[in-house]
Each structure stands twice: as structure tokens, then as C-alpha cells.
Coordinates of C-alpha atoms and ligand atoms in Angstrom, one line a residue:
M1 CA -25.6 3.6 -46.0
K2 CA -26.3 2.1 -42.5
V3 CA -27.9 4.4 -40.0
G4 CA -26.4 4.7 -36.5
K5 CA -28.2 5.4 -33.2
I6 CA -27.3 7.9 -30.6
I7 CA -26.5 6.4 -27.2
K8 CA -25.1 9.5 -25.4
V9 CA -25.1 13.3 -25.7
S10 CA -22.6 15.3 -23.7
G11 CA -22.5 19.0 -24.9
P12 CA -20.9 19.0 -28.3
L13 CA -20.0 15.3 -28.0
V14 CA -22.4 12.7 -29.3
V15 CA -21.7 9.0 -29.1
A16 CA -23.5 6.7 -31.6
E17 CA -23.5 2.9 -32.1
G18 CA -24.1 0.9 -35.2
M19 CA -21.5 3.0 -37.0
D20 CA -19.2 0.2 -38.2
E21 CA -19.3 1.5 -41.8
A22 CA -18.0 4.9 -40.9
N23 CA -14.4 6.1 -40.4
V24 CA -12.6 8.6 -38.2
Y25 CA -12.9 12.2 -39.7
D26 CA -16.1 11.3 -41.6
V27 CA -18.8 14.0 -41.6
V28 CA -22.1 12.8 -40.2
Q29 CA -25.6 14.2 -39.8
V30 CA -26.9 13.9 -36.3
S31 CA -30.7 13.3 -35.7
D32 CA -33.3 14.2 -38.3
R33 CA -32.4 17.8 -37.7
K34 CA -29.2 16.9 -39.6
L35 CA -26.8 18.7 -37.3
I36 CA -23.3 18.6 -38.8
G37 CA -20.7 16.6 -36.9
E38 CA -17.4 14.9 -37.5
I39 CA -16.2 11.5 -36.1
I40 CA -13.2 12.1 -33.9
E41 CA -12.9 8.6 -32.5
M42 CA -14.0 5.1 -33.5
R43 CA -14.2 2.1 -31.0
G44 CA -15.7 -0.9 -32.6
D45 CA -19.1 0.2 -34.0
R46 CA -19.2 3.2 -31.6
A47 CA -18.4 6.6 -33.0
S48 CA -17.6 9.7 -30.9
I49 CA -18.8 12.7 -32.8
Q50 CA -17.8 16.3 -32.4
V51 CA -21.0 18.2 -33.3
Y52 CA -20.6 21.7 -34.8
E53 CA -24.0 23.0 -33.8
E54 CA -26.0 23.2 -30.5
T55 CA -27.0 19.8 -29.4
T56 CA -29.7 20.8 -26.9
G57 CA -32.9 18.8 -27.5
I58 CA -31.0 15.9 -29.1
G59 CA -31.2 12.6 -27.2
P60 CA -30.4 8.9 -27.3
G61 CA -32.3 6.8 -29.8
E62 CA -32.1 9.4 -32.6
P63 CA -30.4 8.5 -35.9
V64 CA -27.0 9.4 -37.2
Y65 CA -26.3 9.3 -40.9
T66 CA -22.8 9.0 -42.3
T67 CA -21.8 10.9 -45.4
G68 CA -18.6 8.9 -46.0
E69 CA -16.7 12.1 -46.7
P70 CA -14.2 14.0 -44.5
L71 CA -14.8 17.5 -43.4
S72 CA -14.0 19.5 -46.5
V73 CA -14.0 23.1 -47.8
E74 CA -15.2 24.3 -51.2
L75 CA -12.5 26.1 -53.1
G76 CA -13.2 28.4 -56.0
P77 CA -14.3 31.9 -57.0
G78 CA -16.5 33.5 -54.3
L79 CA -14.1 33.0 -51.4
I80 CA -12.8 36.6 -51.4
E81 CA -14.9 39.2 -49.6
S82 CA -16.9 36.4 -48.0
M83 CA -17.3 35.6 -44.3
F84 CA -17.8 32.0 -43.3
D85 CA -18.3 30.2 -40.0
G86 CA -15.9 27.6 -38.6
I87 CA -17.2 24.9 -41.1
Q88 CA -17.4 27.3 -44.0
R89 CA -21.1 28.1 -44.0
P90 CA -21.5 31.5 -45.4
L91 CA -22.4 34.3 -42.9
N92 CA -23.7 37.1 -44.8
A93 CA -24.9 39.8 -42.5
I94 CA -23.2 41.5 -39.6
M95 CA -26.4 40.7 -37.7
E96 CA -25.7 37.0 -37.9
L97 CA -22.5 37.5 -35.9
V98 CA -24.1 39.1 -33.0
G99 CA -27.5 37.5 -33.0
D100 CA -28.9 34.2 -34.1
F101 CA -26.5 33.3 -36.9
L102 CA -27.8 30.2 -38.6
E103 CA -30.8 27.9 -38.3
K104 CA -29.8 24.5 -37.0
G105 CA -29.0 22.0 -39.6
V106 CA -29.4 24.4 -42.5
V107 CA -27.5 23.3 -45.5
V108 CA -26.2 26.2 -47.4
P109 CA -23.5 25.6 -49.9
S110 CA -20.3 27.4 -49.0
L111 CA -19.8 28.8 -52.5
N112 CA -22.7 30.5 -54.3
R113 CA -24.2 28.1 -56.9
E114 CA -26.0 30.7 -58.9
K115 CA -23.4 33.4 -59.4
L116 CA -21.8 33.6 -62.8
W117 CA -18.1 34.1 -63.2
K118 CA -16.3 35.1 -66.3
F119 CA -14.0 32.2 -67.1
T120 CA -11.0 32.9 -69.4
P121 CA -9.3 29.8 -70.6
T122 CA -5.5 29.6 -70.5
V123 CA -5.2 26.2 -72.2
K124 CA -6.3 24.9 -75.6
V125 CA -7.6 21.7 -77.0
G126 CA -4.8 19.1 -77.1
D127 CA -2.7 20.6 -74.2
E128 CA -1.5 18.1 -71.6
V129 CA -2.4 19.2 -68.1
S130 CA -1.8 17.7 -64.7
Q131 CA -2.3 18.7 -61.0
G132 CA -1.8 22.4 -60.3
D133 CA -1.8 23.5 -64.0
V134 CA -3.9 26.6 -64.5
I135 CA -6.6 25.9 -67.1
G136 CA -8.2 29.4 -66.8
T137 CA -8.7 32.5 -64.8
V138 CA -11.5 34.5 -63.2
Q139 CA -11.1 38.1 -62.1
E140 CA -12.7 37.5 -58.8
T141 CA -12.3 41.0 -57.4
T142 CA -10.5 44.1 -58.8
V143 CA -7.3 42.9 -57.2
V144 CA -7.5 39.1 -57.1
L145 CA -7.1 37.0 -60.3
H146 CA -8.4 33.6 -59.3
K147 CA -6.5 30.8 -61.1
I148 CA -8.5 27.7 -61.8
M149 CA -6.1 24.8 -61.2
V150 CA -6.3 21.1 -62.1
P151 CA -7.2 19.3 -58.9
A152 CA -4.8 16.8 -57.2
G153 CA -4.7 13.4 -58.8
I154 CA -6.1 14.5 -62.2
S155 CA -4.2 14.7 -65.5
G156 CA -4.8 14.2 -69.2
T157 CA -5.2 15.9 -72.5
V158 CA -7.7 18.7 -72.9
K159 CA -10.5 17.6 -75.2
E160 CA -12.8 20.6 -74.7
I161 CA -12.3 24.0 -73.0
R162 CA -15.0 26.6 -72.6
E163 CA -15.0 30.3 -72.4
G164 CA -17.7 32.6 -71.0
E165 CA -19.8 32.9 -67.9
F166 CA -20.3 29.9 -65.6
T167 CA -21.3 29.0 -62.1
V168 CA -18.7 27.3 -59.9
V169 CA -20.2 23.9 -60.7
D170 CA -20.6 24.2 -64.4
T171 CA -18.1 22.2 -66.5
V172 CA -15.4 24.4 -68.0
C173 CA -13.0 21.8 -69.3
V174 CA -13.3 18.1 -70.4
L175 CA -10.3 15.8 -70.7
E176 CA -9.8 13.0 -73.2
S177 CA -10.5 10.6 -70.3
G178 CA -14.0 12.0 -70.0
E179 CA -13.1 13.7 -66.8
E180 CA -15.0 17.0 -66.4
L181 CA -13.5 19.9 -64.5
M182 CA -15.5 22.7 -62.9
M183 CA -14.1 25.8 -61.3
M184 CA -14.8 24.5 -57.8
Q185 CA -12.8 21.9 -56.1
K186 CA -13.0 20.3 -52.6
W187 CA -10.3 19.6 -50.1
P188 CA -10.4 17.9 -46.6
V189 CA -9.4 20.6 -44.1
R190 CA -7.3 18.4 -41.9
K191 CA -5.0 17.5 -44.7
Q192 CA -2.2 19.8 -45.8
R193 CA -2.4 20.7 -49.5
G194 CA 0.5 19.5 -51.6
Y195 CA 3.3 21.4 -53.3
E196 CA 6.4 20.7 -55.3
S197 CA 9.0 21.7 -52.7
K198 CA 9.7 24.1 -49.8
I199 CA 11.9 27.1 -50.2
N200 CA 13.7 28.9 -47.4
P201 CA 11.7 32.0 -46.6
D202 CA 14.1 35.0 -46.9
E203 CA 12.0 38.0 -47.9
P204 CA 10.3 40.0 -45.2
L205 CA 6.5 40.3 -45.0
V206 CA 6.4 44.1 -44.7
T207 CA 3.8 45.0 -42.1
G208 CA 4.2 48.8 -41.8
Q209 CA 4.6 48.3 -38.0
R210 CA 8.0 49.6 -37.0
V211 CA 8.7 47.4 -34.0
I212 CA 7.9 44.4 -36.2
D213 CA 9.6 45.2 -39.5
T214 CA 12.7 46.8 -38.0
F215 CA 13.2 44.8 -34.8
F216 CA 11.4 41.5 -35.0
P217 CA 10.6 40.8 -38.7
I218 CA 8.6 38.0 -40.1
T219 CA 9.2 36.5 -43.5
K220 CA 6.7 35.6 -46.3
G221 CA 6.1 32.0 -45.4
G222 CA 7.2 32.4 -41.8
T223 CA 5.4 31.7 -38.5
A224 CA 4.8 34.1 -35.6
A225 CA 3.0 34.0 -32.3
V226 CA 1.6 37.0 -30.4
P227 CA 1.1 36.0 -26.8
G228 CA -0.2 38.5 -24.3
P229 CA -2.7 38.9 -21.5
F230 CA -6.2 40.4 -21.9
G231 CA -6.1 44.0 -23.2
S232 CA -2.4 44.0 -24.2
G233 CA -3.2 44.4 -27.9
K234 CA -3.2 41.0 -29.5
T235 CA -6.3 41.7 -31.6
V236 CA -5.0 45.2 -32.6
V237 CA -1.7 43.6 -33.8
Q238 CA -3.6 41.0 -35.8
H239 CA -5.9 43.6 -37.3
Q240 CA -2.9 45.8 -38.2
L241 CA -1.2 43.0 -40.0
A242 CA -4.4 42.0 -41.8
K243 CA -4.8 45.6 -42.9
W244 CA -1.2 46.6 -43.8
A245 CA 1.0 43.5 -44.4
D246 CA 2.1 43.3 -48.0
S247 CA 0.5 39.9 -48.7
E248 CA -1.7 39.5 -51.7
I249 CA -4.4 37.5 -49.8
V250 CA -5.4 37.7 -46.2
V251 CA -7.4 35.0 -44.3
Y252 CA -8.6 36.3 -40.9
V253 CA -9.9 33.7 -38.5
G254 CA -11.8 35.1 -35.5
C255 CA -11.6 32.1 -33.2
G256 CA -13.6 32.1 -30.0
E257 CA -13.1 35.9 -29.4
R258 CA -15.8 38.5 -29.1
G259 CA -18.2 38.9 -32.1
N260 CA -18.0 42.6 -32.1
E261 CA -14.3 42.4 -33.0
M262 CA -15.3 40.7 -36.3
T263 CA -18.0 43.4 -36.7
D264 CA -15.2 45.9 -36.4
V265 CA -13.3 44.1 -39.2
L266 CA -16.4 44.1 -41.4
L267 CA -17.0 47.8 -40.9
E268 CA -13.4 48.9 -41.1
F269 CA -11.9 46.9 -43.9
P270 CA -14.1 48.0 -46.8
E271 CA -13.2 51.6 -45.8
I272 CA -9.5 51.1 -45.8
K273 CA -7.4 51.4 -49.0
D274 CA -4.6 49.0 -49.5
P275 CA -1.5 51.2 -50.0
K276 CA -0.3 49.0 -52.8
T277 CA -3.4 48.6 -54.9
G278 CA -5.4 51.6 -53.8
E279 CA -8.4 49.2 -53.5
S280 CA -10.5 48.3 -50.5
L281 CA -8.9 45.7 -48.2
M282 CA -11.9 43.5 -48.5
K283 CA -11.0 42.9 -52.1
R284 CA -8.2 40.5 -51.0
T285 CA -9.7 39.2 -47.7
V286 CA -11.5 36.1 -46.6
L287 CA -13.0 36.1 -43.1
I288 CA -13.7 33.1 -40.9
A289 CA -15.7 33.8 -37.8
N290 CA -16.4 31.4 -35.0
T291 CA -16.8 33.9 -32.2
S292 CA -17.5 33.2 -28.5
N293 CA -21.2 33.1 -29.0
M294 CA -21.0 30.3 -31.6
P295 CA -20.7 26.5 -30.9
V296 CA -17.4 25.5 -29.3
A297 CA -16.6 22.5 -31.5
A298 CA -16.7 24.6 -34.7
R299 CA -14.0 26.7 -33.1
E300 CA -11.7 23.7 -33.3
A301 CA -12.5 23.3 -37.0
S302 CA -12.2 27.0 -37.9
I303 CA -8.5 27.2 -38.0
Y304 CA -8.3 24.3 -40.4
T305 CA -11.0 25.8 -42.6
G306 CA -9.0 29.0 -42.6
I307 CA -5.6 27.4 -43.3
T308 CA -7.0 25.2 -46.2
I309 CA -8.4 28.3 -47.9
A310 CA -5.1 30.1 -47.4
E311 CA -3.1 27.1 -48.9
Y312 CA -5.4 27.1 -51.9
F313 CA -4.5 30.7 -52.7
R314 CA -0.8 30.0 -52.0
D315 CA -1.1 27.3 -54.6
M316 CA -2.0 29.9 -57.2
G317 CA 1.4 31.5 -56.5
Y318 CA 0.2 34.2 -54.1
S319 CA 1.7 35.5 -50.9
V320 CA -1.0 34.7 -48.3
A321 CA -1.1 35.6 -44.6
I322 CA -3.4 34.0 -42.1
M323 CA -4.2 35.4 -38.7
A324 CA -5.8 33.3 -36.0
D325 CA -7.2 35.1 -33.0
S326 CA -6.9 33.3 -30.7
T327 CA -5.3 29.9 -31.0
S328 CA -5.8 29.5 -27.2
R329 CA -9.6 29.3 -27.9
W330 CA -8.9 26.5 -30.4
A331 CA -6.8 24.7 -27.8
E332 CA -9.5 25.1 -25.2
A333 CA -12.0 23.6 -27.6
L334 CA -9.6 20.7 -28.1
R335 CA -9.3 20.3 -24.3
E336 CA -13.1 20.4 -23.9
M337 CA -13.6 17.6 -26.4
S338 CA -10.7 15.6 -24.9
G339 CA -12.3 15.9 -21.5
R340 CA -15.6 14.7 -22.7
L341 CA -13.9 11.7 -24.5
E342 CA -12.4 10.9 -21.0
E343 CA -8.9 10.9 -22.5
M344 CA -5.9 10.9 -20.2
P345 CA -5.4 14.6 -19.4
G346 CA -1.9 16.1 -19.8
D347 CA -0.7 19.5 -18.5
E348 CA -3.5 21.6 -17.2
G349 CA -6.1 19.3 -18.7
Y350 CA -4.9 19.8 -22.3
P351 CA -4.6 16.5 -24.2
A352 CA -1.2 15.1 -24.7
Y353 CA -1.4 15.7 -28.4
L354 CA -1.8 19.5 -28.0
G355 CA 1.8 20.0 -29.1
S356 CA 1.6 17.8 -32.2
R357 CA -1.6 19.4 -33.3
A358 CA -0.2 22.9 -32.9
A359 CA 2.9 21.8 -34.8
E360 CA 0.8 20.3 -37.6
F361 CA -1.0 23.6 -38.0
Y362 CA 2.1 25.8 -38.1
E363 CA 3.9 23.4 -40.4
R364 CA 1.4 24.3 -43.1
A365 CA 3.2 27.7 -43.4
G366 CA 6.0 28.1 -45.8
K367 CA 7.3 29.4 -49.1
V368 CA 6.9 26.8 -51.8
N369 CA 7.3 25.9 -55.4
C370 CA 3.7 25.3 -56.3
Y371 CA 2.4 22.4 -58.4
G372 CA 1.9 23.3 -62.0
S373 CA 4.1 23.8 -65.0
D374 CA 4.5 27.6 -64.8
N375 CA 7.0 27.7 -61.9
R376 CA 4.7 29.6 -59.5
I377 CA 6.1 30.4 -56.1
G378 CA 3.6 30.9 -53.2
A379 CA 4.0 31.8 -49.6
L380 CA 1.8 31.2 -46.6
T381 CA 2.6 33.1 -43.4
I382 CA 0.9 32.2 -40.1
I383 CA 0.4 34.6 -37.3
G384 CA -1.3 33.2 -34.2
A385 CA -2.5 35.1 -31.2
V386 CA -2.1 33.2 -27.9
S387 CA -4.1 34.2 -24.8
P388 CA -2.3 32.8 -21.7
P389 CA -4.4 33.2 -18.6
G390 CA -3.0 36.1 -16.6
G391 CA -0.3 36.5 -19.3
D392 CA 1.9 33.8 -17.9
I393 CA 3.5 32.1 -20.9
S394 CA 4.7 29.1 -18.9
E395 CA 1.2 27.6 -19.6
P396 CA 0.9 24.7 -22.1
V397 CA -0.6 26.5 -25.2
S398 CA 2.1 29.2 -25.1
Q399 CA 4.8 26.7 -24.6
A400 CA 3.6 24.4 -27.3
T401 CA 3.4 27.3 -29.7
L402 CA 6.8 28.8 -28.9
R403 CA 8.5 25.5 -29.6
I404 CA 7.3 25.8 -33.2
V405 CA 7.1 29.4 -34.3
K406 CA 10.1 31.4 -35.4
V407 CA 9.0 34.8 -34.3
F408 CA 7.8 35.8 -30.9
W409 CA 6.1 39.1 -30.3
G410 CA 5.6 39.1 -26.5
L411 CA 3.0 41.6 -25.5
D412 CA 3.5 43.0 -22.1
A413 CA 0.8 44.1 -19.6
S414 CA 3.0 46.8 -18.0
L415 CA 3.8 48.4 -21.4
A416 CA 0.1 48.4 -22.3
Y417 CA -0.7 49.9 -18.9
R418 CA 1.8 52.7 -19.6
R419 CA 0.1 53.0 -23.0
H420 CA 3.2 52.0 -24.9
F421 CA 1.6 50.5 -28.0
P422 CA 2.2 48.1 -29.7
A423 CA 3.1 46.6 -26.3
I424 CA 5.7 44.3 -27.8
N425 CA 8.4 43.8 -25.2
W426 CA 11.7 44.5 -27.0
M427 CA 13.6 42.8 -24.2
N428 CA 12.2 39.3 -24.7
S429 CA 10.7 39.2 -28.2
Y430 CA 12.7 37.7 -31.0
S431 CA 12.8 36.8 -34.7
L432 CA 14.8 33.8 -35.9
Y433 CA 14.6 35.3 -39.4
Q434 CA 16.6 38.4 -38.4
S435 CA 19.9 37.5 -40.0
K436 CA 18.2 36.6 -43.3
V437 CA 16.1 39.7 -43.3
D438 CA 19.0 41.9 -42.4
G439 CA 20.6 41.2 -45.8
W440 CA 17.4 41.9 -47.6
M441 CA 16.9 45.2 -45.8
N442 CA 20.5 46.4 -46.4
Q443 CA 20.1 45.6 -50.1
N444 CA 16.5 46.9 -50.6
V445 CA 16.1 49.7 -48.1
H446 CA 19.4 51.1 -46.9
E447 CA 22.9 49.7 -46.5
N448 CA 22.9 50.9 -42.8
F449 CA 19.5 49.4 -41.9
A450 CA 20.8 46.4 -39.9
D451 CA 23.6 48.4 -38.3
N452 CA 21.1 51.0 -37.1
R453 CA 18.8 48.3 -35.7
I454 CA 21.7 46.7 -33.8
K455 CA 22.8 50.1 -32.5
A456 CA 19.2 50.9 -31.3
M457 CA 18.8 47.5 -29.7
S458 CA 22.0 47.8 -27.8
L459 CA 21.0 51.2 -26.5
L460 CA 17.7 49.8 -25.3
Q461 CA 19.6 47.0 -23.6
E462 CA 22.0 49.4 -21.9
E463 CA 19.0 51.5 -20.9
S464 CA 17.5 48.6 -19.0
S465 CA 20.7 48.1 -16.9
L466 CA 21.2 51.8 -16.4
Q467 CA 17.7 52.1 -15.1
E468 CA 18.6 49.5 -12.5
I469 CA 21.4 51.8 -11.3
V470 CA 19.1 54.8 -11.4
R471 CA 16.6 53.0 -9.2
L472 CA 19.4 52.2 -6.7
V473 CA 21.4 55.4 -6.5
G474 CA 19.6 58.0 -8.6
R475 CA 20.0 59.5 -12.0
D476 CA 22.6 62.1 -11.0
S477 CA 25.1 59.4 -10.2
L478 CA 25.3 58.6 -13.9
S479 CA 27.9 60.2 -16.2
E480 CA 26.5 62.6 -18.8
T481 CA 27.2 60.1 -21.5
D482 CA 25.1 57.5 -19.7
Q483 CA 22.4 60.1 -19.2
L484 CA 22.5 60.9 -22.9
K485 CA 22.0 57.1 -23.5
L486 CA 18.9 57.2 -21.4
E487 CA 17.6 60.2 -23.4
A488 CA 18.4 58.4 -26.7
S489 CA 16.7 55.2 -25.6
K490 CA 13.6 57.1 -24.5
S491 CA 13.5 58.6 -27.9
I492 CA 13.8 55.2 -29.6
R493 CA 10.9 54.0 -27.5
E494 CA 8.6 57.0 -27.8
D495 CA 9.5 58.4 -31.1
F496 CA 10.1 55.1 -33.0
L497 CA 8.7 52.0 -31.3
Q498 CA 5.4 53.5 -30.1
Q499 CA 3.0 53.5 -33.0
N500 CA -0.6 54.5 -32.8
A501 CA -2.8 52.1 -34.7
F502 CA -5.7 54.5 -34.7
H503 CA -3.8 57.5 -36.1
E504 CA -4.5 58.1 -39.8
V505 CA -0.8 58.5 -40.7
D506 CA 1.0 56.7 -37.9
T507 CA -0.9 53.4 -38.4
Y508 CA 1.4 52.4 -41.3
A509 CA 5.1 53.3 -41.9
S510 CA 6.9 52.2 -45.1
L511 CA 10.3 50.7 -44.7
D512 CA 11.9 53.9 -46.1
K513 CA 10.1 55.9 -43.4
Q514 CA 11.1 53.4 -40.7
N515 CA 14.7 53.7 -41.8
L516 CA 14.7 57.5 -41.9
M517 CA 13.0 57.7 -38.5
L518 CA 15.4 55.4 -36.8
D519 CA 18.4 57.0 -38.4
L520 CA 17.2 60.4 -37.2
V521 CA 16.7 59.2 -33.6
L522 CA 20.1 57.7 -33.6
H523 CA 21.6 60.9 -35.1
F524 CA 20.5 62.7 -32.0
Y525 CA 22.5 60.3 -29.9
D526 CA 25.6 60.6 -32.1
E527 CA 25.5 64.3 -32.3
G528 CA 24.8 64.5 -28.6
L529 CA 28.0 62.5 -27.9
R530 CA 29.9 64.9 -30.2
A531 CA 28.5 67.9 -28.3
L532 CA 29.3 66.4 -24.9
K533 CA 32.9 65.8 -26.0
N534 CA 33.1 69.5 -27.0
G535 CA 32.0 70.7 -23.6
I536 CA 28.3 71.2 -24.1
Y537 CA 26.1 70.6 -21.1
L538 CA 23.6 67.7 -21.3
S539 CA 20.7 70.0 -20.2
D540 CA 21.3 72.1 -23.3
L541 CA 20.9 69.0 -25.4
I542 CA 17.8 67.7 -23.7
N543 CA 15.9 70.9 -24.0
L544 CA 16.6 71.5 -27.7
E545 CA 13.5 72.4 -29.6
I546 CA 14.3 70.2 -32.5
R547 CA 13.6 67.2 -30.4
D548 CA 10.0 68.0 -30.8
K549 CA 10.4 67.7 -34.6
I550 CA 12.1 64.3 -34.1
A551 CA 9.1 63.2 -32.0
R552 CA 6.6 64.4 -34.6
A553 CA 8.4 62.7 -37.6
K554 CA 6.0 59.7 -37.3
Y555 CA 3.1 62.0 -38.3
L556 CA 4.7 63.0 -41.6
D557 CA 2.8 61.6 -44.5
E558 CA 4.6 59.0 -46.7
S559 CA 4.8 61.7 -49.5
D560 CA 6.7 64.0 -47.0
I561 CA 9.3 61.6 -45.6
G562 CA 12.0 63.6 -47.4
K563 CA 11.5 66.1 -44.6
I564 CA 12.9 63.6 -42.1
A565 CA 16.3 63.9 -43.8
D566 CA 15.9 67.7 -43.6
I567 CA 15.4 67.5 -39.8
K568 CA 18.6 65.4 -39.6
T569 CA 20.6 68.1 -41.5
E570 CA 19.1 70.8 -39.3
L571 CA 20.1 68.8 -36.2
T572 CA 23.7 68.7 -37.4
K573 CA 23.7 72.4 -38.0
I574 CA 22.2 73.2 -34.5
M575 CA 24.9 71.1 -32.9
D576 CA 27.6 72.8 -35.0
D577 CA 26.4 76.2 -33.8
L578 CA 26.1 75.0 -30.2
I579 CA 29.6 73.7 -30.2
A580 CA 30.9 76.9 -31.9
E581 CA 29.1 79.0 -29.2
G582 CA 30.2 76.7 -26.4
G583 CA 33.7 76.8 -27.7
I584 CA 33.7 80.6 -27.4
L585 CA 32.3 80.4 -23.9
N586 CA 34.8 77.9 -22.8
A587 CA 37.7 79.9 -24.2
Ligands
ADP601 N1 -1.0 49.9 -31.6 C1 -2.0 50.4 -30.8 N2 -2.2 51.7 -30.8 C2 -3.2 52.3 -30.0 N3 -3.9 51.6 -29.1 C3 -3.7 50.3 -29.0 C4 -2.7 49.6 -29.8 N4 -2.7 48.3 -29.4 C5 -3.6 48.2 -28.5 N5 -4.2 49.3 -28.2 C6 -5.2 49.6 -27.1 O1 -5.4 48.4 -26.3 C7 -6.7 48.0 -26.3 C8 -6.8 46.5 -26.2 O2 -6.2 45.8 -27.3 P1 -6.7 44.4 -27.8 O3 -6.0 44.2 -29.1 O4 -8.2 44.3 -27.8 O5 -6.2 43.5 -26.7 P2 -6.3 41.9 -26.5 O6 -6.7 41.3 -27.9 O7 -4.8 41.5 -26.2 O8 -7.2 41.6 -25.4 C9 -7.3 48.5 -27.6 O9 -8.7 48.6 -27.6 C10 -6.6 49.8 -27.8 O10 -7.2 50.8 -27.0
MG602 MG1 -8.3 40.2 -28.4

């Protein structure tokens, strides 16, 4: 292969000439230190290269070697429980995140080449196989059964199939054509992995977060954005979803944010038990870290590395969720490279292709019929944090994202300031999956689920206009019924929507618990109305001691949620008594 020559170095951008044999998106090695880079533009024999490592000390005249291959990830056993950088180099110690993480130009294979995995074949000699067919399995962790699939573009008759312990690069299957298959396959990160067909996502991804599941649900295979200013809780929302969402595989991409947040993940996740499997959360998690102290260009690549790994597990027929915190840092990396390439800047300096790149990323989400003859269905859900400067979502990255995603969880600085967490603003957030999920909830949780949600939401909306009146003319000018509405909405906000991520019990609420809690809060409103009609004073209702029990229902363990129904019965009884007494007094 011809060797190119550096003519210019500008931060992460290196321009080299004599590169006429190379192509856009080829991976290159820059200088004899073999820094890893990717060609992002070709003009004649000149290649503009995005370099994924620090370029200090590199200068004109030094060589550039093309590999002739696009930026790819290695897919196979060993992904789960691992942490990689933006271009899938393994990061093994927490120390690496906060300190010096990798020597320059070090070539470490992404997947361990020595480790032996127990391969159990699922095909036999003479079977016809083609792309996506499962030829065997590896129990990768206690919860993840890794399916070894025939790579794209390969098909034939099985001539030989092995059983036993192998490394990811050992041959486990030979086809009549002579083609040898190993457990590992490669895939270029910028290209979407294929599938048979897309299916409409209709089943909720249950997150255990009340404001999300009940009010603004996301589906398995759906897309959501979490925009919010600094400190509003984006990272906490992403962590909560990574911990509690009922997906089988989680890929968490820390993109350009603080390294200590990834350290938190590394320290916490192994300790937390998945409510479904009872196993540590790390047993189903892949981490990608390209934190703020790491080279900026690799940040751009990190979300593609993450999504490709996520697609690979989707192809096995799993429900996968990927969180990217924050996609704004990805967009900023894109902007920085575009500036150095001296491209025509668009809005706020972002390149004109920001919107199409963001769309290409989110379009990789979906529920699909996978390749392979066993009718697997996989789902890939994408949840992206967005960090608009000052929280103003009129900026380009927020706008580009909102045009694509179907769920918007708008985090609000004033709610966070009042310590209403999660600070998801119920007045402007939305989920376009709502109507589909309503049907599912009514069928699988409770027939009144959607009705209760609609009722609660309309109370919250009324609250907001009533508060306007209160500001102008004072609370006393409101009718008792309207004042009761304010009390009920306050209870929806404080007793239902607010959820403490750091409380052992409150951190996760099952759908049954969410349903019982909202039903209880609304029961107070209904019973309050009945009491008012029967001549009971509002002040007597507001000060009822049982309200304390309503407020504390969130701290009831999942095994104790039956008690929530008991509180409801008790509430009815108290109201009956109050009305009976009041009736005597009024007589
Ligand atoms: N659900 C929650 N429960 C309790 N505290 C929260 C919650 N969400 C956010 N917080 C508080 O807000 C702080 C900032 O949240 P963080 O996710 O780091 O913000 P961001 O990523 O938007 O900058 C957290 O450290 C925590 O104290
Ligand atoms: Mg954050």
C-alpha cells in the first residue's frame, strides 16, 4: 500500500497527500506512532483525517498508512461487562478513566484473544445456513446467552461444526464452500446493521420511573430525548433507565461528560440487582466511555461504536436499550471537525449536515424481525441526553433531535431548583407512543390505567391555570372545589411524580405500584369532592391524617403494595364517617 505524507496538523485534524489509493471512511495510521484516524474527506490525493488520539508532537512530513478498511467494531463474546473507549479499545481499570488512559498508538484488540468460551452448537453437519442463522451459543454471563450468528453475505451447507472451548478467533464452523466461521465478526460502525423488516413498536419499555411509564412512556424500539440545562438531572435519568428499564441488554455511552460519572456507573452497577433476574446489572451491560478528558474526535465515533454493538445484540432477538450522555458533546465534536475542515458553517457554527447525521443515528432504533430462520424479534431503544447551553432548546442540536425522536422528556431548571425530581416538566413533555401504550397498559396493568392518567393530567393542567388566578387575586377567591383541585394536583406532583433516585425503595416502582399509587391519589380527589358536596369543610379534608399515608405509599416495598389498596379503603371509610358526622352537625 502507498504511504501518504502529512502536510498539515490542526488539533484532531491531519491532512495528508499522496493518499490517492485511500477512500473516505478508511482507517489510517498516522506517523510512525501509528495514531488511529479515519478519513473524513478526500480531495484528489489529499485526505482529511480525523485522529482519535492526541496529535501533539506530530508534524508535516511524517507518514500516513492506509489500512483500506472502514472504522469497525469487533462483535462476539466478551462485550458484556466490558468498558471500551470511543473506538472500542478496552478500558479495564477505573484508573484509566480518570488518569492516563491509554498509551498512544497502542494496539489492543477489542475482544480478548486468549479467553476461552464454551461454544454449544445449534446446527449439525448438512444444515443449510445463511445470514443471521444461529450456529451456536455461548453463555456469556449468567444472564446473557450470546448467539453466534452467520455474518452478512455468507451462506452455505455446514461441513463441520465444533463443540467445546474456543477463543473468539478460533474456527467453530466450516461450510462446504470452505468458508470458516469464528465466533467474532466485524462491522463498520457507520453502517446500520441489516434486518428482515421493521415492526411498529407498541410495547412499553418499563423503566420503573413513574413520570415516564405513566405519563410519557417510551416503547421497546422507540426513541427519546432528554434535554435539560446543567444540573437538571439528565445523567440521573439516563442512569436510572440503564439500571431499571426492562431491556435485556444495556449499552451506556458516556460521551464527553465527566469521567467520574462513568466511575459512578462502574462502582454502582455491579452492586445493583436487576429486579427481573436477581443478578448484577453489569451482567447485561456494555459501557462506552469517551469522557471529557479523552480526545474529542473519538467522541464523535463513540455513539456509532455504541449503536453498532447495540444492533448486534438486537440481531440476536434481544430487547436492547442504548443511552447516550450527551449527544450535544457528539454534535460539538462534529462542529469542531467541520470548522477545521473550513466547511460552510450553518446555524451556530454546526455543519449543515447536523440534522441528517442525527436522523441517521436515531433511525437505527426500532423493533425488527431479525435475519435468521428462527423468527427472532429484536428491539433497539435509543435515549439521548441533550445539553442545550443555558437550557434553551431553540438551539440547533435540540431542534435537530426533537424533529426525529418520538418522546420528549423536557427537564426543567426551576423544577430541579425546587428539588422536584425527576425534573421532567409535565406541561411540555410528550410521548407520541401514548395511544399505543394506553391499550397495552389497560390490558396488562389495569383497565383504568389510561383513564387515571388522563384524569391526573387534566388536573395538572387545571392547576396551572388556577395558579395563575391565585397569583392575581389570591387563593381565597377560589371555590372550595377549585381549592380541592389544587390540593389534589399537589398530591399528584409530590406523592406520585416526585421520585427519589437515591432512595432504596422509591428508586424503582413496578407498573402495578404506579397504578395503585395514582389510583390512591385520585381517590382522595374523588372522595374530597363527595365530602364537599355533603357539606364538609375543605380545611377538614386538607388536614386529614391519612394524607400522610398517601404521601408515604411510595416507600412501600414492592412486596407490600397490597397496603396501598388498604389505604384506599380506609380513606373511603374516613370520608363516610366524616360525612355521617357532618350530616348530624348540619341537621
Ligand atoms: N430523580 C432524582 N432524585 C434525586 N435527586 C436527583 C434526581 N435527579 C437529579 N437529582 C439531583 O440533581 C443533581 C444533578 O443531576 P445530573 O443528572 O447530574 O444533572 P445533569 O446531567 O443534567 O447535569 C444530582 O446530582 C442529584 O442531586
Ligand atoms: Mg450530566
